[in-house]
Each structure stands twice: as structure tokens, then as C-alpha cells.
XYZ file of C-alpha atoms in Angstrom:
727
model
C -175.799 46.492 -5.192
C -175.925 43.143 -6.958
C -175.293 39.945 -5.370
C -172.329 37.809 -6.537
C -173.223 34.993 -9.022
C -172.475 32.458 -6.320
C -174.906 34.003 -3.694
C -177.960 33.735 -6.345
C -180.703 31.400 -5.363
C -184.211 30.371 -6.687
C -185.803 33.171 -5.051
C -183.732 35.529 -7.043
C -184.755 33.948 -10.350
C -188.388 33.880 -9.390
C -188.176 37.671 -8.510
C -186.510 38.184 -12.095
C -189.582 36.628 -13.695
C -189.294 32.718 -13.722
C -191.787 30.441 -12.381
C -190.491 28.370 -9.291
C -190.216 25.100 -11.366
C -188.138 26.994 -14.052
C -186.175 28.897 -11.517
C -185.048 25.575 -9.810
C -183.956 24.101 -13.348
C -182.296 27.378 -14.048
C -180.194 27.608 -10.727
C -178.920 24.136 -11.332
C -177.914 24.795 -14.931
C -176.149 28.173 -13.832
C -174.493 26.418 -10.807
C -173.240 23.386 -13.117
C -171.918 26.037 -15.941
C -170.190 28.258 -13.400
C -168.684 25.157 -11.578
C -167.262 23.915 -14.757
C -165.578 27.329 -15.753
C -161.801 26.833 -15.839
C -161.190 30.122 -13.962
C -163.009 32.205 -11.424
C -162.514 35.342 -13.540
C -165.777 36.883 -14.240
C -165.003 36.975 -17.907
C -164.622 33.268 -18.019
C -167.769 32.775 -16.177
C -169.756 34.975 -18.456
C -168.323 33.483 -21.483
C -169.204 30.016 -20.149
C -172.924 31.119 -19.520
C -173.052 32.649 -23.212
C -171.300 29.564 -24.841
C -173.946 27.467 -23.143
C -176.826 29.546 -24.165
C -178.000 29.486 -20.413
C -179.931 32.888 -21.162
C -182.377 32.702 -23.853
C -183.750 35.641 -26.038
C -187.309 35.126 -24.626
C -186.248 35.247 -21.093
C -187.200 38.281 -19.082
C -184.830 41.235 -19.240
C -184.543 41.241 -15.403
C -183.033 37.710 -15.550
C -180.503 38.852 -18.062
C -179.614 41.674 -16.048
C -179.238 39.659 -12.891
C -176.941 37.249 -14.286
C -174.698 39.950 -15.975
C -174.473 42.324 -13.260
C -174.022 39.513 -10.730
C -171.175 37.778 -12.578
C -169.455 41.431 -12.660
C -170.811 42.667 -9.331
C -167.124 43.014 -7.866
C -165.494 44.048 -11.041
C -163.283 46.952 -10.884
C -163.099 48.753 -14.216
C -160.292 51.017 -13.049
C -158.056 48.115 -12.581
C -159.289 45.650 -15.308
C -161.061 47.768 -17.782
C -164.637 47.579 -18.863
C -166.533 44.153 -18.366
C -166.478 42.033 -21.430
C -169.575 40.239 -22.796
C -168.497 38.810 -26.216
C -165.406 36.889 -27.067
C -164.571 35.822 -30.692
C -163.336 32.208 -31.233
C -160.372 31.465 -33.454
C -162.606 29.483 -35.980
C -164.957 32.472 -36.010
C -162.138 34.882 -36.496
C -160.727 32.904 -39.496
C -164.142 33.295 -41.383
C -164.472 36.816 -41.084
C -163.396 39.130 -44.057
C -160.566 40.700 -42.147
C -159.373 37.184 -40.624
C -159.205 35.718 -44.032
C -157.168 38.542 -45.316
C -154.873 38.578 -42.288
C -154.390 34.846 -42.656
C -153.226 35.089 -46.181
C -151.130 38.260 -45.994
C -150.172 38.363 -42.328
C -147.218 35.830 -42.475
C -145.649 37.532 -45.295
C -146.103 41.223 -44.008
C -145.517 40.448 -40.516
C -143.261 37.438 -40.422
C -142.731 35.240 -37.385
C -144.620 37.902 -35.366
C -147.998 36.762 -36.956
C -149.820 34.186 -35.104
C -153.599 34.437 -36.077
C -156.302 36.808 -36.500
C -157.080 37.199 -32.722
C -153.627 37.478 -31.300
C -152.213 39.478 -34.139
C -154.954 41.864 -34.829
C -153.484 44.813 -33.070
C -150.140 44.166 -34.776
C -152.020 44.219 -38.257
C -153.936 47.153 -37.510
C -150.951 49.015 -36.547
C -149.292 47.874 -39.893
C -152.370 49.223 -41.676
C -151.690 52.669 -39.976
C -148.046 52.638 -40.887
C -148.433 51.260 -44.548
C -152.161 52.404 -45.518
C -151.298 52.080 -49.233
C -150.547 48.393 -48.638
C -153.722 47.852 -46.642
C -155.790 49.595 -49.067
C -154.333 47.640 -52.159
C -155.590 44.520 -50.509
C -159.073 45.651 -49.427
C -160.152 47.620 -52.633
C -159.719 44.419 -54.241
C -162.286 42.980 -52.108
C -165.006 45.390 -53.442
C -166.819 45.183 -56.616
C -164.937 48.207 -58.147
C -164.699 48.654 -61.768
C -162.188 51.544 -62.832
C -162.541 52.925 -66.313
C -159.172 54.267 -65.903
C -157.215 52.588 -62.960
C -155.320 54.742 -60.478
C -151.649 55.542 -61.169
C -150.969 54.209 -57.431
C -152.959 53.832 -54.191
C -151.396 56.759 -52.401
C -149.236 59.739 -53.401
C -147.792 61.296 -50.117
C -146.642 64.677 -51.641
C -148.974 66.470 -49.192
C -149.924 65.704 -45.553
C -153.439 64.320 -46.205
C -152.294 62.501 -49.308
C -153.764 62.047 -52.690
C -155.832 58.844 -52.833
C -156.068 56.653 -56.236
C -154.670 59.617 -58.216
C -155.843 59.543 -61.889
C -158.589 56.881 -61.432
C -161.631 57.284 -63.338
C -165.092 55.432 -62.539
C -168.619 55.543 -61.881
C -169.250 54.287 -58.300
C -172.969 53.735 -58.958
C -172.153 51.488 -61.885
C -169.770 49.465 -59.572
C -172.830 48.851 -57.446
C -174.802 47.508 -60.301
C -172.582 45.269 -62.166
C -172.101 41.463 -61.598
C -168.866 40.585 -60.422
C -166.791 37.376 -59.661
C -165.236 38.674 -56.585
C -167.330 39.490 -54.422
C -169.553 36.974 -56.228
C -172.473 39.014 -57.449
C -174.776 37.555 -60.336
C -177.561 39.114 -62.074
C -180.125 36.841 -60.221
C -178.445 37.721 -56.852
C -181.011 39.477 -54.560
C -179.998 43.258 -54.346
C -182.792 44.580 -52.061
C -185.545 43.115 -49.890
C -188.229 45.406 -48.486
C -191.605 45.703 -46.956
C -194.170 48.352 -46.450
C -195.767 49.143 -43.132
C -199.076 47.543 -42.732
C -198.290 44.422 -44.723
C -196.621 42.558 -41.891
C -197.937 39.202 -43.053
C -197.207 39.694 -46.590
C -194.106 38.087 -48.201
C -190.943 40.218 -48.390
C -190.466 42.155 -51.632
C -187.165 41.167 -53.566
C -185.320 42.727 -56.436
C -182.314 41.305 -58.154
C -179.238 43.126 -59.292
C -180.407 42.820 -62.896
C -183.807 44.300 -61.989
C -182.022 47.125 -59.963
C -179.640 47.990 -62.766
C -182.442 48.287 -65.220
C -184.527 50.548 -63.114
C -181.526 52.720 -62.365
C -180.630 52.878 -65.849
C -184.046 53.810 -66.831
C -184.063 56.703 -64.229
C -180.678 57.714 -65.343
C -181.695 58.201 -68.944
C -184.653 60.324 -67.705
C -182.331 62.497 -65.551
C -179.984 62.958 -68.425
C -182.790 64.307 -70.514
C -183.985 66.770 -68.068
C -180.447 67.837 -66.350
C -176.895 68.399 -67.301
C -173.957 66.794 -66.151
C -172.665 68.184 -62.816
C -176.111 69.427 -61.835
C -176.973 69.166 -58.219
C -180.416 67.343 -57.721
C -181.872 66.862 -54.207
C -183.718 63.771 -52.693
C -186.171 64.378 -49.889
C -188.228 61.256 -49.206
C -188.093 58.217 -47.092
C -185.530 55.577 -47.821
C -187.395 53.399 -50.122
C -186.474 51.222 -52.936
C -187.368 54.160 -55.310
C -185.222 56.374 -53.262
C -182.191 54.093 -53.662
C -182.867 53.774 -57.340
C -183.080 57.527 -57.797
C -179.838 57.987 -55.679
C -177.755 55.792 -57.777
C -179.273 57.079 -61.037
C -178.343 60.676 -60.283
C -174.751 59.606 -59.760
C -174.864 57.176 -62.769
C -175.836 60.095 -64.913
C -172.970 62.229 -63.788
C -174.795 64.553 -61.389
C -174.590 65.305 -57.757
C -177.023 63.979 -55.023
C -178.118 66.545 -52.495
C -179.355 64.383 -49.382
C -182.174 66.133 -47.408
C -183.717 64.343 -44.442
C -187.534 63.792 -44.778
C -188.182 64.998 -41.359
C -187.098 68.693 -42.059
C -189.483 71.635 -41.915
C -189.574 73.948 -45.177
C -187.132 76.335 -43.785
C -184.465 73.772 -43.410
C -185.313 72.292 -46.751
C -184.847 75.725 -48.312
C -181.447 76.371 -46.562
C -180.086 73.090 -47.984
C -181.455 73.640 -51.484
C -179.897 77.333 -51.426
C -176.547 75.908 -50.215
C -176.239 73.321 -52.776
C -178.056 75.327 -55.616
C -180.072 72.249 -56.374
C -181.660 72.336 -59.938
C -184.382 69.947 -58.940
C -185.610 67.812 -56.140
C -187.276 64.261 -56.065
C -189.942 63.925 -53.267
C -193.112 62.152 -52.468
C -196.757 63.622 -52.024
C -196.913 62.158 -48.507
C -195.111 60.121 -45.874
C -197.241 57.027 -44.529
C -196.691 56.025 -40.882
C -198.924 54.209 -38.509
C -201.806 54.364 -41.001
C -201.568 58.241 -41.170
C -200.437 60.596 -44.041
C -198.054 63.278 -43.309
C -197.570 65.884 -46.129
C -194.400 66.157 -47.685
C -194.766 67.772 -51.131
C -196.162 70.842 -49.508
C -193.195 71.177 -47.474
C -190.921 70.886 -50.204
C -192.859 73.422 -52.343
C -192.826 75.895 -49.498
C -189.058 75.668 -49.775
C -189.453 77.023 -53.154
C -187.530 74.635 -55.388
C -187.210 75.354 -59.167
C -188.540 71.939 -60.142
C -190.051 68.870 -58.200
C -190.465 65.239 -59.527
C -193.148 63.835 -57.113
C -193.689 60.142 -56.376
C -196.868 58.701 -54.908
C -196.410 57.257 -51.309
C -198.551 54.399 -52.454
C -200.000 53.005 -55.728
C -199.679 54.958 -58.994
C -201.907 58.153 -58.450
C -200.568 61.339 -56.792
C -202.925 62.767 -53.960
C -201.651 66.382 -54.499
C -202.190 69.119 -56.855
C -198.793 69.862 -58.542
C -197.490 73.235 -59.520
C -197.156 74.032 -63.310
C -193.397 73.429 -63.140
C -193.510 70.178 -61.329
C -193.883 66.727 -62.835
C -195.186 63.311 -61.576
C -192.976 60.313 -61.378
C -194.758 58.668 -64.141
C -194.545 61.431 -66.519
C -190.984 61.973 -65.713
C -190.074 58.357 -66.456
C -191.935 58.524 -69.778
C -189.613 61.345 -70.879
C -186.655 59.008 -71.078
C -184.975 59.056 -74.522
C -185.324 55.274 -74.900
C -186.953 52.336 -72.985
C -185.273 49.084 -71.795
C -183.786 47.386 -74.911
C -180.711 45.553 -73.660
C -177.703 45.721 -71.319
C -176.003 48.684 -72.627
C -178.719 51.041 -73.470
C -177.564 53.569 -71.065
C -173.780 54.584 -70.827
C -172.618 55.851 -67.315
C -170.755 59.147 -67.012
C -167.199 58.379 -65.855
C -165.655 60.715 -63.600
C -162.392 61.293 -61.717
C -162.351 59.544 -58.209
C -162.022 63.135 -56.576
C -165.328 64.216 -58.219
C -168.196 65.146 -55.950
C -171.084 62.808 -56.142
C -173.140 63.652 -52.949
C -173.653 66.777 -50.920
C -174.585 65.808 -47.381
C -175.103 68.009 -44.298
C -174.198 68.244 -40.745
C -177.014 68.371 -38.093
C -176.810 72.254 -37.983
C -177.558 72.357 -34.281
C -175.347 75.334 -33.898
C -176.196 77.282 -36.845
C -176.169 76.980 -40.655
C -175.484 73.347 -41.364
C -172.107 72.537 -43.003
C -172.501 71.249 -46.425
C -170.051 68.163 -46.721
C -169.260 66.954 -50.216
C -168.593 63.295 -50.677
C -166.269 62.361 -53.529
C -166.285 58.898 -55.128
C -163.553 58.031 -52.595
C -166.161 58.269 -49.815
C -168.330 55.398 -50.733
C -165.134 53.257 -51.056
C -164.112 54.184 -47.440
C -167.663 53.478 -46.117
C -167.810 50.247 -47.686
C -164.467 49.140 -46.547
C -165.238 49.997 -42.985
C -168.558 47.740 -43.168
C -166.256 44.994 -44.826
C -163.567 45.069 -42.038
C -165.541 45.923 -38.914
C -169.030 44.612 -39.413
C -167.860 41.693 -41.595
C -170.480 42.665 -44.346
C -170.187 40.062 -47.116
C -171.843 38.117 -49.768
C -174.894 36.330 -48.216
C -175.607 38.870 -45.740
C -178.746 40.893 -45.327
C -177.953 44.412 -43.925
C -180.636 46.586 -42.422
C -180.379 49.866 -40.939
C -183.349 52.111 -40.378
C -182.154 55.585 -41.500
C -182.612 58.159 -44.198
C -180.529 59.503 -47.233
C -180.319 62.853 -45.516
C -178.053 61.132 -42.825
C -174.603 59.722 -43.481
C -175.871 56.138 -42.714
C -178.150 56.232 -45.669
C -175.527 56.483 -48.592
C -173.229 54.346 -46.328
C -175.820 51.491 -46.082
C -176.287 51.544 -49.997
C -172.587 51.355 -50.765
C -171.790 48.825 -47.824
C -174.333 46.425 -49.508
C -173.875 46.908 -53.206
C -170.041 47.170 -53.094
C -169.607 43.956 -50.998
C -172.274 41.722 -52.510
C -174.604 42.021 -49.467
C -178.472 42.531 -49.682
C -179.812 45.707 -48.823
C -182.914 45.327 -46.458
C -185.357 48.395 -46.239
C -188.677 48.981 -44.261
C -190.880 51.496 -45.424
C -192.435 52.690 -42.190
C -191.734 53.507 -38.630
C -188.942 51.489 -37.014
C -190.293 52.071 -33.570
C -192.746 49.231 -33.559
C -193.222 45.466 -33.831
C -193.823 45.713 -37.796
C -190.207 46.683 -38.285
C -189.000 43.731 -35.999
C -191.115 41.197 -37.999
C -189.537 42.435 -41.017
C -186.209 41.960 -39.535
C -187.227 38.396 -38.814
C -188.792 37.490 -42.063
C -186.090 39.196 -44.153
C -183.373 37.089 -42.414
C -181.439 40.318 -41.401
C -178.057 39.195 -40.292
C -176.443 42.642 -39.688
C -178.831 45.154 -37.953
C -177.922 48.732 -37.296
C -179.503 51.008 -34.760
C -179.254 54.302 -32.659
C -179.536 54.201 -29.035
C -182.753 56.080 -28.758
C -184.399 53.489 -30.996
C -183.271 50.523 -28.915
C -184.415 52.299 -25.769
C -187.861 52.580 -27.385
C -187.839 48.911 -28.108
C -186.899 47.886 -24.710
C -189.300 50.139 -22.951
C -192.347 49.032 -25.012
C -191.179 45.386 -25.290
C -192.757 45.317 -28.695
C -190.158 42.667 -30.029
C -191.267 40.062 -27.573
C -191.646 36.712 -29.234
C -189.798 37.586 -32.629
C -186.778 35.582 -33.764
C -183.711 37.583 -34.429
C -181.134 34.718 -34.109
C -180.078 35.047 -37.687
C -178.334 38.290 -36.725
C -174.609 37.864 -36.580
C -173.815 41.507 -35.696
C -175.672 44.673 -34.365
C -174.227 48.079 -34.756
C -175.095 51.364 -33.201
C -174.144 54.989 -33.827
C -175.176 58.593 -33.253
C -174.676 59.186 -29.508
C -173.366 57.043 -26.421
C -174.993 53.756 -25.785
C -176.532 52.910 -22.356
C -175.092 49.779 -21.153
C -178.447 48.228 -20.012
C -180.141 49.083 -23.415
C -177.344 47.354 -25.405
C -177.369 44.393 -23.046
C -181.100 43.906 -23.913
C -180.293 44.246 -27.647
C -177.431 41.717 -27.670
C -179.633 39.248 -25.774
C -182.332 39.115 -28.512
C -179.615 37.200 -30.539
C -177.872 34.939 -27.900
C -175.397 37.639 -26.997
C -174.179 38.712 -30.558
C -171.888 41.630 -30.410
C -173.082 45.298 -30.681
C -170.346 47.167 -32.670
C -170.253 50.750 -31.429
C -169.352 53.262 -34.344
C -168.254 56.761 -33.772
C -167.206 58.926 -36.883
C -168.637 61.694 -38.986
C -170.013 62.629 -42.350
C -166.971 64.540 -43.026
C -164.788 61.313 -42.638
C -167.221 58.942 -44.496
C -166.285 56.376 -41.727
C -165.761 55.764 -38.009
C -162.532 56.741 -36.369
C -163.292 54.553 -33.304
C -165.284 51.391 -33.705
C -165.646 47.677 -32.552
C -164.086 44.788 -34.396
C -165.184 41.079 -34.836
C -161.509 40.014 -33.872
C -161.666 41.661 -30.385
C -163.695 40.960 -27.288
C -166.469 43.604 -26.937
C -167.672 45.625 -23.823
C -171.042 47.102 -23.607
C -171.160 50.688 -24.765
C -167.393 50.746 -25.599
C -165.349 50.961 -28.713
C -162.551 48.392 -28.988
C -160.221 49.995 -31.461
C -159.582 52.844 -33.940
C -160.765 51.986 -37.420
C -158.210 50.265 -39.756
C -155.582 52.671 -41.120
C -156.838 55.402 -38.503
C -154.351 56.898 -36.194
C -155.899 58.861 -33.171
C -153.984 60.905 -30.726
C -155.732 61.971 -27.408
C -154.167 65.093 -26.004
C -154.740 67.095 -22.905
C -155.767 70.775 -22.619
C -152.321 72.007 -23.425
C -152.235 70.117 -26.454
C -149.725 67.577 -25.041
C -150.282 63.978 -26.381
C -150.793 61.038 -24.020
C -148.865 57.697 -24.977
C -150.834 55.368 -27.267
C -151.306 52.869 -24.567
C -151.847 55.203 -21.535
C -155.236 55.160 -20.044
C -156.266 58.899 -20.317
C -159.266 61.387 -21.134
C -158.709 64.334 -23.603
C -159.593 65.616 -26.893
C -159.042 63.353 -29.853
C -156.961 64.402 -32.965
C -156.731 62.340 -36.308
C -154.005 62.020 -38.520
C -155.095 63.760 -41.863
C -154.058 60.900 -43.926
C -157.519 59.507 -44.037
C -158.941 57.973 -47.061
C -162.352 59.167 -47.916
C -162.253 62.243 -45.647
C -163.102 65.707 -46.790
C -160.726 68.283 -48.223
C -163.354 71.092 -48.788
C -166.693 72.393 -47.520
C -169.225 74.179 -49.710
C -170.061 76.915 -47.191
C -167.250 77.100 -44.846
C -163.576 77.364 -44.541
C -162.373 73.699 -44.344
C -158.955 74.447 -42.691
C -160.646 76.634 -40.097
C -163.174 74.197 -39.141
C -160.946 70.952 -39.164
C -157.386 72.145 -38.520
C -156.990 75.550 -37.147
C -155.891 75.433 -33.408
C -155.084 71.903 -33.560
C -151.787 70.902 -32.049
C -148.961 69.321 -34.182
C -147.726 65.932 -33.855
C -144.493 64.736 -35.273
C -144.494 67.797 -37.748
C -148.172 66.957 -38.773
C -151.095 69.072 -38.030
C -153.951 67.001 -36.611
C -157.370 66.903 -37.865
C -160.150 68.092 -35.530
C -163.073 65.783 -34.855
C -164.290 67.539 -31.671
C -164.818 64.559 -29.222
C -163.551 64.084 -25.670
C -162.435 60.453 -25.718
C -161.555 58.221 -22.765
C -159.133 55.515 -23.159
C -159.440 52.769 -20.494
C -157.281 50.068 -19.089
C -157.116 47.407 -21.538
C -157.402 49.893 -24.461
C -161.127 50.418 -24.796
C -162.884 53.941 -25.712
C -165.639 55.756 -24.243
C -166.782 58.980 -26.027
C -167.245 61.459 -23.343
C -169.132 64.013 -25.187
C -168.092 66.987 -27.451
C -165.229 69.188 -26.457
C -167.682 72.013 -26.186
C -169.670 69.963 -23.840
C -166.977 69.873 -21.252
C -168.033 70.808 -17.735
C -165.885 72.775 -15.058
C -167.240 71.756 -11.620
C -165.292 73.218 -8.832
C -162.204 73.482 -11.004
C -162.409 69.951 -12.107
C -163.183 68.951 -15.694
C -165.602 66.465 -16.828
C -168.172 65.700 -19.374
C -171.870 65.591 -19.841
C -171.645 62.097 -21.081
C -169.766 60.823 -18.053
C -172.297 62.323 -15.580
C -175.074 60.835 -17.378
C -173.614 57.449 -17.541
C -173.525 57.476 -13.529
C -176.918 59.162 -13.110
C -178.644 56.550 -15.549
C -177.882 54.042 -12.858
C -178.972 55.943 -9.876
C -182.549 54.644 -9.545
C -184.394 51.910 -11.454
C -187.252 54.463 -12.266
C -184.676 56.470 -14.572
C -185.027 56.118 -18.226
C -182.378 58.538 -19.226
C -180.699 61.628 -18.085
C -179.040 64.708 -19.572
C -176.499 66.711 -17.701
C -175.905 70.402 -18.508
C -174.245 73.199 -16.507
C -175.375 76.887 -15.823
C -173.434 79.857 -14.816
C -174.966 82.000 -12.423
C -176.046 85.471 -13.563
C -173.743 87.047 -10.895
C -170.792 84.755 -11.673
C -169.193 81.993 -9.626
C -168.806 78.083 -10.189
C -170.904 76.405 -12.752
C -173.896 74.704 -11.256
C -174.903 71.008 -12.345
C -178.511 70.559 -13.563
C -179.607 67.042 -14.307
C -182.708 66.426 -16.658
C -184.344 63.275 -16.229
C -187.025 60.907 -18.121
C -188.713 58.530 -16.005
C -189.883 54.972 -16.908
C -193.398 54.139 -16.772
C -194.770 51.812 -14.275
C -192.203 52.472 -11.565
C -192.794 54.477 -8.355
C -192.096 58.127 -9.331
C -189.640 60.078 -7.585
C -189.613 63.764 -6.782
C -187.078 66.117 -8.059
C -185.554 66.546 -4.475
C -185.344 62.858 -3.983
C -183.711 62.360 -7.348
C -181.350 65.406 -6.584
C -180.214 63.488 -3.595
C -179.849 60.188 -5.296
C -177.952 61.797 -8.274
C -175.747 63.584 -5.811
C -174.885 60.429 -3.771
C -174.226 58.372 -6.959
C -171.833 61.041 -8.511
C -169.961 61.549 -5.364
C -169.537 57.885 -4.900
C -168.774 56.870 -8.474
C -167.104 60.031 -9.975
C -165.892 62.668 -7.606
C -166.847 63.410 -3.971
C -166.656 67.209 -4.692
C -169.380 67.163 -7.500
C -172.866 68.505 -6.487
C -176.035 68.522 -8.051
C -177.855 71.800 -7.957
C -181.018 71.154 -9.529
C -182.887 68.391 -11.078
C -186.000 68.786 -13.573
C -188.167 65.798 -14.647
C -189.292 66.175 -18.238
C -191.475 63.896 -20.293
C -188.784 63.639 -23.090
C -185.511 65.195 -24.588
C -185.260 67.632 -27.453
C -183.419 65.865 -30.271
C -182.195 66.552 -33.727
C -183.776 64.688 -36.704
C -180.934 62.345 -36.417
C -181.898 61.767 -32.606
C -178.945 63.519 -31.153
C -179.601 65.128 -27.796
C -179.884 68.876 -27.885
C -178.301 69.818 -24.577
C -178.086 73.506 -25.828
C -181.988 73.640 -25.923
C -182.105 72.212 -22.389
C -179.528 74.901 -21.259
C -181.605 77.361 -22.562
C -184.826 76.213 -20.846
C -183.062 76.425 -17.547
C -181.864 79.892 -18.300
C -185.512 80.893 -18.714
C -186.297 79.268 -15.463
C -183.613 81.222 -13.663
C -185.754 82.749 -11.126
C -187.045 79.550 -10.033
C -183.695 78.080 -9.947
C -182.427 80.906 -7.745
C -185.117 80.025 -5.195
C -184.016 76.449 -5.068
C -180.147 76.736 -4.767
């Protein structure tokens, strides 16, 4: 148990890592700030501490923990909702993209009910749900979209999912490359900044919009000489500047990008090439990480593609012998029909807005991956979400370590180039200090992460001493965040908000997310995304009221700009609609998450519907169990909860896998079993019992870092004889 903030003394601050002299000064500062707080409400106390910058990014993490958990030591989330750590000011809100839009249109749309962006956010969001065509007409004008043929309207409602921007014709890659007056993008504006691993002390590389456009047009010209309009062309390489150029060039040439993550084995590459019927693939000879070379071209060749265009990982010379049908990057570019000779030497291929431009894939953890086609609507949706919820705008530098094989890769490209922000790329491992120094030197203002990455940074303390104070927003996605990990992350920029994002490749967006116009809670989502309506329903398909705290499966209204209406290798209706409940004569769209809505209207994702556990007749989720177990002992790094059905039948048995921190007193599995049981029974349900604990060095994960509970469950089944002897 944590002491209350009023009970803390110099001794506590010394134990948290301060010298005695610093602890005395810190104690006085904390006392003065807390005393001046107008209210005794913990939220006001924490806000006062943050506003006065009492906690510094360089302070020991134990000190940040001490103050945060002490301020909220007596907080009852079941009554008050989750504890809050970030509170937007009115002046801040009016300078955000969405706040400016609300100030301009809010009084006319909402009448006297409109107050300001903070007080009227939820009212305006609900208006966007009821009148999405009005909202999108405003926001689309905020992006650098250039229609070759304008849309007939924003939304045709003749079918449940609607038809968005009917009759519009454009090339979304061209929209990324042209200057515009609003948002203000000029030829000499910086489009991309990057650095290669191992060059930490070298200046950050820069490329202007004009330079990017010229490079994309050159590559598009070469593509049009080797492929036909509509051909599918794969990319399997790290997300470098060259990869971004190739991605945009494929689309500019009227072809379709097939996105493949560079971490995949040959078999997985082959599966994706086969499903997409790719006519060729761009790749590198090697991947360079930590001074080592990892083969990539050989993996791609093993997948037996018809044609490979190979780039060198460094320099200009390839370090592999090519097959007869393959071609080097330099030779490929030399095949372009013309060379740079002015602004209009390559004419983009214009396509209907519903045309497919990118094929992405689900993780494929349960079998063959779903092939998910992105149309030109998908980038528009992705960019608009970044504009509204991460406040991505001209002058920002946006970085998110990812890959074109995952949805965040294309999302990052379009969120930058359609809003006028600068794309920041680090060609190397994001796990170490080199990446953090790049974030500092590039002046990153929006930094995206995944929870496992933050956990590594915190555990290794590799970012100590770096200056991340230019960051205005963090973002995270992929899996549930650990509260203590995002506390650490937020503290590195004087407690800037960590915007939690939960969505899917098939949506081209998040369906629940955070907002710069709402207070934020660690590890929680504060709102459905703009124009998105979600319904949480019970196991019988009965919906809960919109403002009711509850836990259940989430369903989405199908009228969702950018969402898929087809799959390449599966029945779209069966995957996303079959068996879903009706709501007001509309069949809801499946997403598959179990979501908890708290008091105060915040959200926690409790896991997938197929991860639901039945413990003694009571349903719960793996995520809920893990959140509690992560706090059971200071030696715990992370936990994973699975259930096992005994071979002879009977109630499900709860099994907890644990990864332990280095440098802490190690606990035995029996000791942890007792601690986990006590914590779960105290904080969740007194009837829940842990049957078995297994300590492991690390968890199995997908290439996108999602936890593979299925693999853990299979491991336990293999140890069934041992398990029987313990229970």
C-alpha cells in the first residue's frame, strides 16, 4: 500500500533516489504546491504538481511512482472512474486542429449549447456520429487532397455502410507530393527526416517535398516501364526513405502495394505473395541491426517470387548474387523511360476513390492471414484520425517505429504527407539509445510506440539523459498498456499525454482512442473516435445504454469511412457481420474486442472475445487478470493469463505465466502463486483461484508484438502431467 501524499517525508524521497539535500528541497516544494491546490481532490493535487513541473524527466522513476501512487492512494476507481494524469487547458484546446474546427463551426451547428472545445467536445463528437457527412466535409478540406474528379457528395446512404465520396477520382500518392496552401506545404518544406543506426552523432538527413516528389516520380516511371496498371507489387524491407518512395511510386503508377513485414520467414512471405498474386517484389540484400547483417534477399528468394528488385542495405553495391530474373535497384532505375526534366515529366494514374491501392494482412495468428484491401478512402480516414486525435499538423515531426507490413506504416505516411507534417524515420533498432537520440535530434513532436517497446526502454533505462521535451503527444497501440510503463513514458516529456489507440487494419483507423480535448488516464481510452458509434452488448446480444458502465463485446455501426467492404481470401460478411446483433434495424460490425466502459466514460480493452475466461461460472478476461497480477509484486515485469480445461472435464484452471525483472529478489513459482491468488481475490473476485504459475524468460509474440496466448496455452497442455501433480 502507498502512503497518502500528506504522509510522505524526506526519508521517502531519499529511498526513491534523491540525495538528502535534494529531498529536503523536494519535500518543501511538494508541500507548498499541494497546500496551494484549491481542492483536496487528488485530481487537482496531481494537476497542480504537473503544472508546476515538480517532477522532472531526469528524476528517478521511483520518485515519479511515489508521487503519482501516493496522490491516488485512496482513489476508488469504481466510484470515480480511472485516476487522471493529464488535463487540457482551454487555451491549449483552442490551438488544436479539432478545437479550431469546433470554434469555427460549433456555434452554428450546435447553437447556444456550444460553449468551447473542452466543454462541448462530447456534444460535437455525437453530432459527428449523427451527421458524419457534415463532419467529413469539414475535415477533408483540412487535408491536402486534390481530386481529379470531385465527389458527387460526401455520403450516399442508400445502403447500410454507405457509399463514401461517390464518383470521386484521384491519386492519393499525388496528394502527398504536391504543394498546397491549406495545409501549408511548399516545395522547400521538409517532408522526411531520417538517420541510419550507427551514425548517432551525424546530422539528421532531410528531404524536401520537391526532392521527394522527384524521387517518387522517377521510381514510378521505372515501375510503369516494367509493370502494368493494376499489378500487385510487394514491398518487403525496413521502413527506410527508399521504402517510402517505392510505396508512393507504386500507387502513383496505378499499381497496388502488397505490404509484407521484413521480419517474416520465407514461408510467410510466400503465403502473402500467393494470396496477393504479386507480380514482383522490392527488397534489400540484408537488414542491418546493431552492427550485424541479417539476410533478407535470400528469404525472399526462398519464397519464389517471379521478379525481385533488390536494394543495397548500405552504399550502392549489392552484397548478394542475384538470380537471372532479378534486377538491382540501380539497373531498375536506369530503365526509366525518361529522366528528371521538369515538374510534369510523369503523369499519375488517376483512379476511382474505391480502387484498391494497398493489400495488408492480419497477423495470421489463428491460420491463414486475412488479406485486407485498402482503397483510397483508407488513407483519408487514417490521416483524419491523426489530425483530430493526435493533432498532427504543419510544423510537427511525427515518428512511429514500424514497418510497411503493419497498418501503422501506411498510416504514418499518409498522416504526415496529407497534413503537412514531417515524417521521421530511424533505420535501425528502436530498442536502444540510438533511436532515442534520433527522437531528440530530429525534434520529434509526436512519438508513437507499442507497449513492449516502452517496457524495454524503461527496463534498460537506455533513454536516461536524453531530451524529449519537444514531444507534445505520445501514442501507443497493439496491445493493452501497463499503467506504470506509460507513467514512465509520459514523465519523459513533463507528463504529456499518451494517446491510446485501438482499431484495426480493416478499419484504417481506431474505433476507441484518446483526445487532446479530454483529460487522460493511464492505459485508458477516453472516447470513441470521431464519427464512430460503438455498442457494447452482453452475451445475449442485448446492448447496454451508451452512458452505462459495463463490460461486453463491442460492435460498430457499419457506416464507417475507410472500413473494408471486401476481403481477398475470405467471406467479408461472415468474418465481420454474421452472428452479430441488430441495433435499430442495423446489423452491427464485428471487431472482436471485449471492452469495459468505466464510470466517467473511459474504456479499457479486456482482450479478445475468444480470450474470455470462465472461472467458476464467472466470465472475465485475460487482460483484466493480467492488469491485477502485474501489480502483485515489484519483481514482476509482465504476466500472461490463460485457462486450461482439465483432460477429464471440470472447471477451467487459471494459469499465470510471469516474466521477472532483473535485479530484484527472485520469487519461486509457489510464492508467486500465493501472491497472485491473494491479489486477484482482493481486487477482482474472491472466488478466483490461480492453479499454476510458470516463470518464463520472455513471451512468444507476433511480428507486430502481440502476445500469443495460444502458444502459451499449448505449452501448458504439453506439460499436463506436471500440471496434474501440482493441482
